[in-house]
mmCIF file of C-alpha atoms in Angstrom:
data_model
loop_
_atom_site.group_PDB
_atom_site.id
_atom_site.type_symbol
_atom_site.label_atom_id
_atom_site.label_comp_id
_atom_site.label_asym_id
_atom_site.label_seq_id
_atom_site.Cartn_x
_atom_site.Cartn_y
_atom_site.Cartn_z
ATOM 1 C CA MET A 11 48.163 1.436 29.244
ATOM 2 C CA GLN A 12 46.338 3.308 30.402
ATOM 3 C CA PRO A 13 43.083 2.718 32.122
ATOM 4 C CA THR A 14 39.628 3.448 30.566
ATOM 5 C CA ASN A 15 36.330 4.121 32.477
ATOM 6 C CA ASN A 16 33.822 2.196 30.472
ATOM 7 C CA SER A 17 30.145 1.437 31.169
ATOM 8 C CA ARG A 18 29.353 -2.019 31.717
ATOM 9 C CA ARG A 19 27.092 -1.702 28.164
ATOM 10 C CA ALA A 20 30.242 -0.703 26.496
ATOM 11 C CA PHE A 21 32.212 -3.431 27.885
ATOM 12 C CA LEU A 22 29.993 -6.217 26.529
ATOM 13 C CA LYS A 23 30.061 -4.462 22.562
ATOM 14 C CA ASN A 24 33.625 -3.889 22.915
ATOM 15 C CA ALA A 25 34.210 -7.475 24.220
ATOM 16 C CA GLY A 26 31.678 -8.999 21.103
ATOM 17 C CA LEU A 27 33.363 -6.769 18.818
ATOM 18 C CA SER A 28 37.218 -7.497 19.353
ATOM 19 C CA GLY A 29 36.728 -11.411 18.300
ATOM 20 C CA ILE A 30 34.836 -9.864 14.310
ATOM 21 C CA ALA A 31 38.328 -9.399 12.360
ATOM 22 C CA LEU A 32 36.701 -9.580 8.665
ATOM 23 C CA THR A 33 33.294 -8.293 7.086
ATOM 24 C CA LEU A 34 33.225 -8.317 3.773
ATOM 25 C CA GLY A 35 29.973 -7.744 0.871
ATOM 26 C CA ILE A 36 29.696 -6.806 -2.276
ATOM 27 C CA PRO A 37 27.264 -4.237 -3.458
ATOM 28 C CA VAL A 38 24.520 -4.652 -6.003
ATOM 29 C CA LEU A 39 25.717 -2.250 -8.620
ATOM 30 C CA ALA A 40 23.220 0.000 -9.371
ATOM 31 C CA LYS A 41 23.125 2.908 -11.629
ATOM 32 C CA ASN A 42 21.261 6.325 -10.263
ATOM 33 C CA HIS A 43 19.020 8.647 -12.035
ATOM 34 C CA THR A 44 22.093 9.951 -14.481
ATOM 35 C CA GLY A 45 22.612 6.612 -16.144
ATOM 36 C CA ALA A 46 25.673 6.207 -14.689
ATOM 37 C CA THR A 47 26.828 3.263 -12.581
ATOM 38 C CA THR A 48 28.096 3.426 -8.859
ATOM 39 C CA SER A 49 31.841 1.649 -9.004
ATOM 40 C CA ILE A 50 32.000 -0.752 -5.759
ATOM 41 C CA THR A 51 35.160 1.011 -4.970
ATOM 42 C CA ASP A 52 32.913 4.093 -4.549
ATOM 43 C CA LEU A 53 31.109 2.293 -1.305
ATOM 44 C CA PRO A 54 32.393 2.116 2.114
ATOM 45 C CA ILE A 55 33.556 -1.616 2.372
ATOM 46 C CA PHE A 56 36.325 -0.642 -0.214
ATOM 47 C CA ASN A 57 37.397 2.436 0.861
ATOM 48 C CA PRO A 58 39.290 1.536 4.037
ATOM 49 C CA ALA A 59 39.732 5.032 5.273
ATOM 50 C CA ASN A 60 35.712 4.551 5.840
ATOM 51 C CA SER A 61 35.891 0.951 6.925
ATOM 52 C CA PRO A 62 38.590 0.796 9.913
ATOM 53 C CA LEU A 63 38.948 -1.706 11.198
ATOM 54 C CA LEU A 64 36.897 -2.146 15.105
ATOM 55 C CA ASP A 65 38.737 -3.463 17.909
ATOM 56 C CA ALA A 66 38.169 -2.886 21.774
ATOM 57 C CA ALA A 67 39.725 0.396 22.471
ATOM 58 C CA GLY A 68 37.803 1.643 19.009
ATOM 59 C CA SER A 69 34.945 -0.122 18.508
ATOM 60 C CA GLU A 70 32.613 2.150 21.618
ATOM 61 C CA GLY A 71 29.397 4.864 19.591
ATOM 62 C CA GLN A 72 31.101 3.292 15.830
ATOM 63 C CA SER A 73 28.587 2.212 13.304
ATOM 64 C CA ILE A 74 30.176 0.946 9.861
ATOM 65 C CA GLU A 75 27.485 0.861 7.442
ATOM 66 C CA LEU A 76 28.678 -2.789 5.526
ATOM 67 C CA MET A 77 27.063 -4.872 2.626
ATOM 68 C CA THR A 78 27.583 -7.436 5.154
ATOM 69 C CA TRP A 79 27.747 -11.193 3.029
ATOM 70 C CA ILE A 80 31.063 -12.941 4.924
ATOM 71 C CA SER A 81 32.621 -12.514 8.547
ATOM 72 C CA ILE A 82 35.565 -14.871 9.599
ATOM 73 C CA ASP A 83 36.756 -14.337 13.461
ATOM 74 C CA THR A 84 40.114 -14.906 15.116
ATOM 75 C CA LYS A 85 39.182 -18.633 15.646
ATOM 76 C CA GLY A 86 38.735 -19.272 11.966
ATOM 77 C CA LYS A 87 34.833 -19.380 12.710
ATOM 78 C CA VAL A 88 32.865 -18.040 9.214
ATOM 79 C CA THR A 89 29.707 -17.202 9.256
ATOM 80 C CA LEU A 90 28.153 -16.838 5.795
ATOM 81 C CA HIS A 91 24.674 -14.233 5.845
ATOM 82 C CA ASN A 92 21.843 -15.240 3.577
ATOM 83 C CA HIS A 93 20.366 -11.905 2.784
ATOM 84 C CA ARG A 94 16.672 -13.127 0.897
ATOM 85 C CA ALA A 95 13.587 -15.174 2.789
ATOM 86 C CA GLU A 96 13.683 -18.978 3.023
ATOM 87 C CA MET A 97 9.988 -19.971 2.010
ATOM 88 C CA GLY A 98 11.058 -23.835 1.040
ATOM 89 C CA GLN A 99 12.822 -22.111 -2.163
ATOM 90 C CA GLY A 100 16.273 -23.326 -0.916
ATOM 91 C CA SER A 101 17.923 -19.761 -0.448
ATOM 92 C CA PHE A 102 18.988 -20.722 2.907
ATOM 93 C CA GLN A 103 21.484 -23.226 0.908
ATOM 94 C CA ALA A 104 22.054 -21.709 -2.788
ATOM 95 C CA VAL A 105 23.229 -18.171 -0.797
ATOM 96 C CA PRO A 106 25.799 -19.548 1.307
ATOM 97 C CA GLN A 107 27.179 -22.091 -1.358
ATOM 98 C CA ILE A 108 27.877 -19.657 -3.802
ATOM 99 C CA LEU A 109 29.861 -17.365 -0.962
ATOM 100 C CA ALA A 110 31.632 -20.977 -0.149
ATOM 101 C CA GLU A 111 32.468 -21.796 -3.594
ATOM 102 C CA GLU A 112 34.653 -18.667 -4.109
ATOM 103 C CA LEU A 113 35.570 -18.614 -0.956
ATOM 104 C CA GLU A 114 36.639 -22.284 -0.621
ATOM 105 C CA VAL A 115 35.004 -23.372 2.356
ATOM 106 C CA ASP A 116 33.247 -26.456 2.757
ATOM 107 C CA LEU A 117 29.581 -25.672 3.851
ATOM 108 C CA ASP A 118 29.821 -28.062 7.156
ATOM 109 C CA GLN A 119 32.499 -25.592 7.686
ATOM 110 C CA VAL A 120 30.438 -22.408 8.008
ATOM 111 C CA THR A 121 27.377 -20.987 9.980
ATOM 112 C CA ILE A 122 24.529 -20.088 8.069
ATOM 113 C CA ALA A 123 22.646 -16.412 9.252
ATOM 114 C CA PHE A 124 19.464 -14.643 8.187
ATOM 115 C CA ALA A 125 20.518 -11.149 7.104
ATOM 116 C CA PRO A 126 18.848 -8.570 8.849
ATOM 117 C CA GLY A 127 16.648 -6.053 6.635
ATOM 118 C CA ASN A 128 18.937 -3.712 5.594
ATOM 119 C CA GLN A 129 18.821 -2.417 1.841
ATOM 120 C CA LYS A 130 21.677 -0.150 2.043
ATOM 121 C CA LYS A 131 24.132 -3.594 2.761
ATOM 122 C CA TYR A 132 22.368 -5.732 0.758
ATOM 123 C CA GLY A 133 20.254 -4.446 -2.254
ATOM 124 C CA SER A 134 16.917 -5.273 -2.906
ATOM 125 C CA GLN A 135 15.674 -8.406 -0.164
ATOM 126 C CA VAL A 136 12.461 -8.946 -1.493
ATOM 127 C CA THR A 137 12.016 -12.730 -1.907
ATOM 128 C CA GLY A 138 10.266 -13.192 -5.514
ATOM 129 C CA GLY A 139 10.166 -14.105 -9.186
ATOM 130 C CA SER A 140 12.773 -16.608 -8.701
ATOM 131 C CA SER A 141 15.625 -13.160 -8.473
ATOM 132 C CA THR A 142 17.738 -14.565 -5.417
ATOM 133 C CA VAL A 143 20.301 -16.687 -7.407
ATOM 134 C CA ARG A 144 19.878 -14.486 -10.751
ATOM 135 C CA GLY A 145 19.996 -11.327 -9.094
ATOM 136 C CA ALA A 146 22.880 -11.844 -6.602
ATOM 137 C CA TYR A 147 24.935 -14.684 -8.077
ATOM 138 C CA GLN A 148 28.006 -12.566 -9.509
ATOM 139 C CA GLN A 149 27.734 -10.217 -6.483
ATOM 140 C CA LEU A 150 27.959 -13.269 -4.439
ATOM 141 C CA LEU A 151 30.879 -14.605 -5.961
ATOM 142 C CA ARG A 152 32.768 -11.783 -6.070
ATOM 143 C CA ALA A 153 32.275 -11.583 -2.201
ATOM 144 C CA GLY A 154 33.995 -15.091 -1.749
ATOM 145 C CA ALA A 155 36.818 -14.302 -4.347
ATOM 146 C CA CYS A 156 37.445 -10.821 -2.611
ATOM 147 C CA ALA A 157 38.021 -12.388 0.784
ATOM 148 C CA ARG A 158 39.712 -15.636 -0.578
ATOM 149 C CA GLU A 159 42.432 -13.439 -2.235
ATOM 150 C CA MET A 160 43.189 -11.027 0.518
ATOM 151 C CA LEU A 161 44.082 -13.920 2.765
ATOM 152 C CA THR A 162 45.587 -15.543 0.313
ATOM 153 C CA THR A 163 47.489 -12.342 -0.062
ATOM 154 C CA THR A 164 48.435 -12.346 3.569
ATOM 155 C CA ALA A 165 49.977 -15.402 3.907
ATOM 156 C CA ALA A 166 52.110 -14.831 0.779
ATOM 157 C CA LYS A 167 53.380 -11.945 2.980
ATOM 158 C CA LYS A 168 54.261 -14.173 5.727
ATOM 159 C CA TRP A 169 55.704 -16.219 3.987
ATOM 160 C CA GLY A 170 57.705 -13.736 1.954
ATOM 161 C CA ALA A 171 56.284 -15.860 -0.993
ATOM 162 C CA PRO A 172 54.567 -15.215 -4.467
ATOM 163 C CA LYS A 173 51.282 -15.225 -4.546
ATOM 164 C CA GLU A 174 51.236 -17.796 -7.352
ATOM 165 C CA GLU A 175 53.167 -19.843 -4.603
ATOM 166 C CA CYS A 176 49.733 -20.122 -2.194
ATOM 167 C CA TYR A 177 46.255 -21.776 -2.766
ATOM 168 C CA ALA A 178 43.161 -22.082 -0.991
ATOM 169 C CA GLU A 179 41.294 -24.990 0.185
ATOM 170 C CA LYS A 180 39.565 -25.979 2.965
ATOM 171 C CA GLY A 181 39.180 -22.630 5.090
ATOM 172 C CA LYS A 182 43.035 -22.615 4.827
ATOM 173 C CA ILE A 183 45.668 -20.893 2.060
ATOM 174 C CA PHE A 184 48.666 -23.381 1.311
ATOM 175 C CA HIS A 185 52.042 -22.794 0.152
ATOM 176 C CA LYS A 186 52.866 -25.197 -2.669
ATOM 177 C CA PRO A 187 56.870 -25.882 -2.682
ATOM 178 C CA SER A 188 57.151 -26.307 1.692
ATOM 179 C CA GLY A 189 53.391 -27.890 2.093
ATOM 180 C CA ARG A 190 52.971 -25.185 4.951
ATOM 181 C CA ASN A 191 49.483 -23.705 5.712
ATOM 182 C CA PHE A 192 47.653 -20.847 7.402
ATOM 183 C CA SER A 193 44.086 -21.370 8.772
ATOM 184 C CA TYR A 194 41.718 -17.852 7.809
ATOM 185 C CA GLY A 195 41.273 -16.957 11.610
ATOM 186 C CA ASP A 196 45.027 -16.994 11.726
ATOM 187 C CA LEU A 197 45.099 -14.583 8.847
ATOM 188 C CA VAL A 198 42.210 -12.772 9.370
ATOM 189 C CA GLU A 199 42.997 -9.693 11.745
ATOM 190 C CA ASP A 200 46.316 -8.689 8.634
ATOM 191 C CA ALA A 201 43.481 -9.340 5.973
ATOM 192 C CA ALA A 202 41.362 -7.154 7.306
ATOM 193 C CA ARG A 203 43.403 -4.159 7.184
ATOM 194 C CA LEU A 204 44.280 -4.737 3.329
ATOM 195 C CA GLU A 205 41.875 -3.026 0.461
ATOM 196 C CA PRO A 206 39.572 -5.466 -1.049
ATOM 197 C CA PRO A 207 40.846 -6.327 -5.104
ATOM 198 C CA LYS A 208 38.639 -4.522 -7.178
ATOM 199 C CA ASN A 209 38.423 -7.317 -9.903
ATOM 200 C CA PRO A 210 39.282 -10.772 -8.132
ATOM 201 C CA THR A 211 40.153 -13.316 -10.194
ATOM 202 C CA LEU A 212 36.817 -16.019 -10.347
ATOM 203 C CA LYS A 213 37.486 -19.950 -10.884
ATOM 204 C CA GLN A 214 36.312 -21.178 -13.663
ATOM 205 C CA ARG A 215 32.899 -23.218 -13.809
ATOM 206 C CA LYS A 216 35.057 -26.486 -14.574
ATOM 207 C CA ASP A 217 36.481 -26.103 -11.043
ATOM 208 C CA TYR A 218 33.691 -25.025 -8.984
ATOM 209 C CA LYS A 219 33.854 -28.106 -6.039
ATOM 210 C CA LEU A 220 29.812 -26.994 -4.567
ATOM 211 C CA ILE A 221 27.973 -25.354 -7.427
ATOM 212 C CA GLY A 222 26.079 -27.756 -9.382
ATOM 213 C CA LYS A 223 26.917 -30.196 -6.886
ATOM 214 C CA PRO A 224 23.885 -33.099 -5.110
ATOM 215 C CA LEU A 225 25.038 -31.197 -1.507
ATOM 216 C CA LEU A 226 22.450 -31.755 1.427
ATOM 217 C CA ARG A 227 20.432 -29.260 2.605
ATOM 218 C CA LYS A 228 21.801 -27.168 5.628
ATOM 219 C CA ASP A 229 17.954 -26.848 7.218
ATOM 220 C CA THR A 230 16.308 -29.738 6.226
ATOM 221 C CA PRO A 231 17.802 -31.660 9.973
ATOM 222 C CA LEU A 232 16.720 -27.932 11.317
ATOM 223 C CA LYS A 233 13.607 -28.206 10.236
ATOM 224 C CA THR A 234 12.635 -31.850 11.049
ATOM 225 C CA ASN A 235 14.435 -31.816 14.108
ATOM 226 C CA GLY A 236 12.146 -28.795 15.396
ATOM 227 C CA ALA A 237 15.744 -26.661 16.061
ATOM 228 C CA ALA A 238 14.886 -24.174 13.113
ATOM 229 C CA ILE A 239 13.389 -21.204 15.151
ATOM 230 C CA PHE A 240 10.033 -19.011 12.780
ATOM 231 C CA GLY A 241 8.631 -15.520 13.509
ATOM 232 C CA ILE A 242 5.993 -17.007 14.995
ATOM 233 C CA ASP A 243 8.039 -18.652 17.628
ATOM 234 C CA LYS A 244 9.238 -14.926 18.775
ATOM 235 C CA LYS A 245 8.168 -14.529 22.623
ATOM 236 C CA LEU A 246 8.066 -11.187 24.876
ATOM 237 C CA PRO A 247 6.864 -10.550 28.155
ATOM 238 C CA GLY A 248 3.690 -10.214 28.717
ATOM 239 C CA MET A 249 3.067 -10.859 25.501
ATOM 240 C CA SER A 250 -1.174 -11.052 24.042
ATOM 241 C CA TYR A 251 -1.588 -13.795 21.038
ATOM 242 C CA ALA A 252 -4.567 -12.411 18.473
ATOM 243 C CA VAL A 253 -6.484 -14.643 15.603
ATOM 244 C CA VAL A 254 -8.822 -13.505 13.454
ATOM 245 C CA GLU A 255 -11.960 -15.297 11.479
ATOM 246 C CA ARG A 256 -12.229 -14.129 8.141
ATOM 247 C CA SER A 257 -14.844 -14.418 5.641
ATOM 248 C CA PRO A 258 -14.709 -17.299 3.185
ATOM 249 C CA ARG A 259 -15.490 -14.956 0.589
ATOM 250 C CA ILE A 260 -13.077 -12.639 0.244
ATOM 251 C CA LEU A 261 -15.318 -9.687 -0.380
ATOM 252 C CA GLY A 262 -17.602 -10.601 2.850
ATOM 253 C CA LYS A 263 -18.350 -8.115 5.819
ATOM 254 C CA VAL A 264 -19.277 -8.653 9.027
ATOM 255 C CA LYS A 265 -22.995 -8.226 9.569
ATOM 256 C CA SER A 266 -23.209 -9.570 12.704
ATOM 257 C CA PHE A 267 -21.246 -11.759 15.330
ATOM 258 C CA ASP A 268 -21.848 -13.301 19.117
ATOM 259 C CA ASP A 269 -19.013 -13.606 21.187
ATOM 260 C CA SER A 270 -20.711 -15.078 24.189
ATOM 261 C CA ALA A 271 -19.103 -18.235 24.223
ATOM 262 C CA ALA A 272 -16.014 -17.315 23.214
ATOM 263 C CA LYS A 273 -15.353 -14.936 26.337
ATOM 264 C CA LYS A 274 -16.089 -17.696 27.983
ATOM 265 C CA ILE A 275 -13.199 -19.288 27.716
ATOM 266 C CA ALA A 276 -10.024 -18.902 30.507
ATOM 267 C CA GLY A 277 -7.998 -16.231 29.200
ATOM 268 C CA VAL A 278 -9.733 -14.058 26.429
ATOM 269 C CA THR A 279 -9.838 -10.348 27.060
ATOM 270 C CA HIS A 280 -11.314 -9.104 24.035
ATOM 271 C CA VAL A 281 -12.947 -9.923 20.233
ATOM 272 C CA PHE A 282 -13.918 -7.156 18.170
ATOM 273 C CA ALA A 283 -14.454 -6.236 15.053
ATOM 274 C CA VAL A 284 -11.142 -5.277 12.313
ATOM 275 C CA LYS A 285 -10.947 -4.290 8.779
ATOM 276 C CA ARG A 286 -7.643 -4.642 6.544
ATOM 277 C CA THR A 287 -6.825 -3.255 3.317
ATOM 278 C CA VAL A 288 -5.826 -5.861 0.495
ATOM 279 C CA PHE A 289 -5.184 -4.037 -3.027
ATOM 280 C CA ASP A 290 -8.080 -1.633 -2.982
ATOM 281 C CA HIS A 291 -10.541 -3.105 -1.431
ATOM 282 C CA LEU A 292 -11.339 -3.771 2.684
ATOM 283 C CA GLN A 293 -11.417 -7.118 3.511
ATOM 284 C CA GLU A 294 -13.212 -7.831 7.273
ATOM 285 C CA GLY A 295 -13.169 -10.075 9.922
ATOM 286 C CA VAL A 296 -13.631 -10.942 13.932
ATOM 287 C CA ALA A 297 -10.251 -10.663 16.678
ATOM 288 C CA VAL A 298 -9.839 -12.728 19.526
ATOM 289 C CA VAL A 299 -7.301 -11.995 22.062
ATOM 290 C CA ALA A 300 -6.398 -13.663 25.089
ATOM 291 C CA ASP A 301 -3.348 -14.149 27.335
ATOM 292 C CA ASN A 302 -2.068 -16.985 25.163
ATOM 293 C CA LEU A 303 -2.296 -18.876 21.822
ATOM 294 C CA TRP A 304 -4.413 -21.909 21.999
ATOM 295 C CA SER A 305 -6.998 -20.023 24.326
ATOM 296 C CA ALA A 306 -7.353 -17.481 21.292
ATOM 297 C CA MET A 307 -7.611 -20.557 18.692
ATOM 298 C CA GLN A 308 -10.161 -22.661 20.663
ATOM 299 C CA ALA A 309 -12.109 -19.348 21.335
ATOM 300 C CA ARG A 310 -12.245 -18.556 17.596
ATOM 301 C CA LYS A 311 -14.078 -21.754 16.760
ATOM 302 C CA LEU A 312 -17.049 -20.463 18.916
ATOM 303 C CA LEU A 313 -17.628 -17.234 17.440
ATOM 304 C CA LYS A 314 -21.011 -16.993 15.843
ATOM 305 C CA ILE A 315 -20.732 -14.190 12.789
ATOM 306 C CA GLU A 316 -23.432 -13.255 10.629
ATOM 307 C CA TRP A 317 -21.328 -12.612 6.907
ATOM 308 C CA ASP A 318 -22.654 -9.914 4.873
ATOM 309 C CA ASP A 319 -22.299 -11.408 0.929
ATOM 310 C CA ASP A 320 -24.108 -8.668 -1.081
ATOM 311 C CA GLY A 321 -23.173 -6.263 -2.822
ATOM 312 C CA PHE A 322 -20.551 -8.224 -4.705
ATOM 313 C CA GLU A 323 -20.306 -11.381 -7.454
ATOM 314 C CA HIS A 324 -19.920 -15.120 -6.172
ATOM 315 C CA VAL A 325 -18.354 -17.147 -8.330
ATOM 316 C CA ASP A 326 -16.723 -20.802 -7.878
ATOM 317 C CA THR A 327 -13.734 -22.728 -9.524
ATOM 318 C CA GLU A 328 -15.514 -23.308 -12.582
ATOM 319 C CA GLN A 329 -16.938 -20.615 -13.468
ATOM 320 C CA LEU A 330 -13.695 -19.134 -13.001
ATOM 321 C CA PHE A 331 -12.024 -22.109 -15.070
ATOM 322 C CA ALA A 332 -14.584 -21.396 -18.045
ATOM 323 C CA ARG A 333 -14.147 -17.657 -17.837
ATOM 324 C CA MET A 334 -10.107 -18.396 -18.699
ATOM 325 C CA HIS A 335 -11.158 -20.624 -21.285
ATOM 326 C CA GLU A 336 -13.060 -18.620 -23.102
ATOM 327 C CA ASP A 337 -9.972 -15.835 -22.554
ATOM 328 C CA LEU A 338 -7.976 -18.095 -24.945
ATOM 329 C CA GLY A 339 -10.038 -17.118 -27.861
ATOM 330 C CA LYS A 340 -9.304 -13.180 -27.363
ATOM 331 C CA PRO A 341 -6.541 -10.946 -28.451
ATOM 332 C CA GLY A 342 -3.527 -11.905 -25.858
ATOM 333 C CA LEU A 343 -1.394 -8.596 -23.990
ATOM 334 C CA ASN A 344 1.972 -8.750 -25.512
ATOM 335 C CA ASP A 345 5.414 -8.486 -23.605
ATOM 336 C CA ARG A 346 7.523 -8.088 -26.630
ATOM 337 C CA SER A 347 6.476 -8.909 -30.343
ATOM 338 C CA ALA A 348 9.158 -9.509 -33.465
ATOM 339 C CA GLY A 349 8.365 -11.025 -37.170
ATOM 340 C CA ASN A 350 4.593 -12.475 -38.498
ATOM 341 C CA PHE A 351 3.722 -15.282 -36.053
ATOM 342 C CA ASP A 352 0.684 -16.050 -37.842
ATOM 343 C CA ARG A 353 2.210 -15.818 -41.670
ATOM 344 C CA GLU A 354 4.847 -18.474 -40.331
ATOM 345 C CA TYR A 355 2.447 -21.092 -39.079
ATOM 346 C CA GLU A 356 0.494 -20.902 -41.858
ATOM 347 C CA LYS A 357 3.391 -21.816 -43.914
ATOM 348 C CA ALA A 358 4.195 -24.466 -41.552
ATOM 349 C CA ASP A 359 4.792 -27.830 -42.967
ATOM 350 C CA LYS A 360 3.500 -29.312 -39.880
ATOM 351 C CA LYS A 361 2.021 -28.282 -36.966
ATOM 352 C CA ILE A 362 1.156 -28.828 -33.525
ATOM 353 C CA GLU A 363 -1.385 -27.775 -30.691
ATOM 354 C CA ALA A 364 -1.075 -29.133 -26.766
ATOM 355 C CA VAL A 365 -3.543 -26.967 -24.037
ATOM 356 C CA TYR A 366 -1.254 -26.817 -21.065
ATOM 357 C CA GLU A 367 -3.905 -26.738 -17.268
ATOM 358 C CA THR A 368 -3.270 -26.477 -13.954
ATOM 359 C CA PRO A 369 -5.100 -26.032 -10.922
ATOM 360 C CA TYR A 370 -5.118 -23.073 -7.941
ATOM 361 C CA GLU A 371 -2.113 -23.895 -5.517
ATOM 362 C CA SER A 372 -2.655 -22.273 -2.436
ATOM 363 C CA HIS A 373 0.560 -20.039 -1.901
ATOM 364 C CA ALA A 374 1.026 -20.840 1.679
ATOM 365 C CA CYS A 375 4.391 -21.444 3.655
ATOM 366 C CA MET A 376 4.053 -24.358 6.636
ATOM 367 C CA GLU A 377 4.462 -21.540 8.730
ATOM 368 C CA PRO A 378 1.234 -19.499 9.213
ATOM 369 C CA LEU A 379 1.100 -15.625 9.120
ATOM 370 C CA ASN A 380 1.844 -13.943 11.977
ATOM 371 C CA CYS A 381 3.837 -10.716 13.382
ATOM 372 C CA VAL A 382 4.818 -9.286 16.244
ATOM 373 C CA ALA A 383 4.410 -5.613 17.124
ATOM 374 C CA TYR A 384 5.434 -4.248 20.690
ATOM 375 C CA VAL A 385 3.754 -1.128 21.042
ATOM 376 C CA LYS A 386 5.493 1.466 23.280
ATOM 377 C CA ASP A 387 4.445 5.259 24.482
ATOM 378 C CA ASP A 388 6.457 6.972 21.213
ATOM 379 C CA SER A 389 7.660 4.071 19.027
ATOM 380 C CA ILE A 390 6.270 0.475 18.013
ATOM 381 C CA GLU A 391 8.839 -2.187 16.859
ATOM 382 C CA VAL A 392 7.716 -5.304 14.881
ATOM 383 C CA TRP A 393 8.680 -9.093 13.943
ATOM 384 C CA GLY A 394 7.669 -10.018 10.556
ATOM 385 C CA PRO A 395 8.322 -13.423 9.172
ATOM 386 C CA ILE A 396 7.654 -11.631 5.810
ATOM 387 C CA GLN A 397 9.182 -11.481 2.360
ATOM 388 C CA GLY A 398 10.230 -8.116 1.658
ATOM 389 C CA PRO A 399 11.958 -7.193 5.419
#
């Protein structure tokens, strides 16, 4: 073995990479501007020449763009990545649950990680419109099935047995006639060298063990024992904290403010008016900056602000509901139409009418809206726990 002159940074990078043997993902199929659909086999992850196995000797300087959902190391540790934001709707549970179903692992055998924002790897990562499961369901199933088939093929080859005699269960590949088995960790290095199957065989719905089952959510303990890490938990050396007092009316402006009492709070460094664009109008407020969050919050309470509420309509909830009732009598906006409703309605023997109402709901997560920005001379690095990374 020839000695190499690796830097400390290179050694640390290589040492971390050497434990990862298989990383898989199925990209979201998309049509290009000509209308043609991108083939799965056209993407880097399905081209062994473009996706070499990383090892300690050859990994320096390599950067492989993969659309990654599944990682398995040589010790058998399985990491499943959730590519959508967890806002209480359950993506942290649902995405790994789909992957684990076809991969044949239990959720208590895996580590779940949030994927970084990278549309090249994961496709759209905007969370909204109930699109997480229905938008990626088939791709996630295929990702799990691909990994399972590659591991099964590898085990069959090691035993010199037909692939049909092998099956996957609970993170292992078993040989039916002999009862022998390999863990995924035993197989992962050789499996990583295979070309992923283009059309992996998916399980039948009746054989599902995880999907559709009442499983305990993996994120519930973390959110109840304080272990969950949120965006607002990000800390940097010497960080300042800012909070903003907004007008109680969306279109209200700052006429004047008295910050004398706020500036007496220990740790407060700046107080100033701010504006931000929201759609086609500006929202105004007064920001308080301090060297700790508690001081900033306490100082904000002491601000004396005179708001300018002129130049726009003032409405309340009752007025808005009254307008909506009036709008019910106006022609509706149709997404699509077919047939003649009015004619058929008149011909109906029995007619049923009902009105459904719901109050306004606050679209507010438990985590306060927040963002961390590290401003340097030539760049800004931002950490934002948002719906569209």
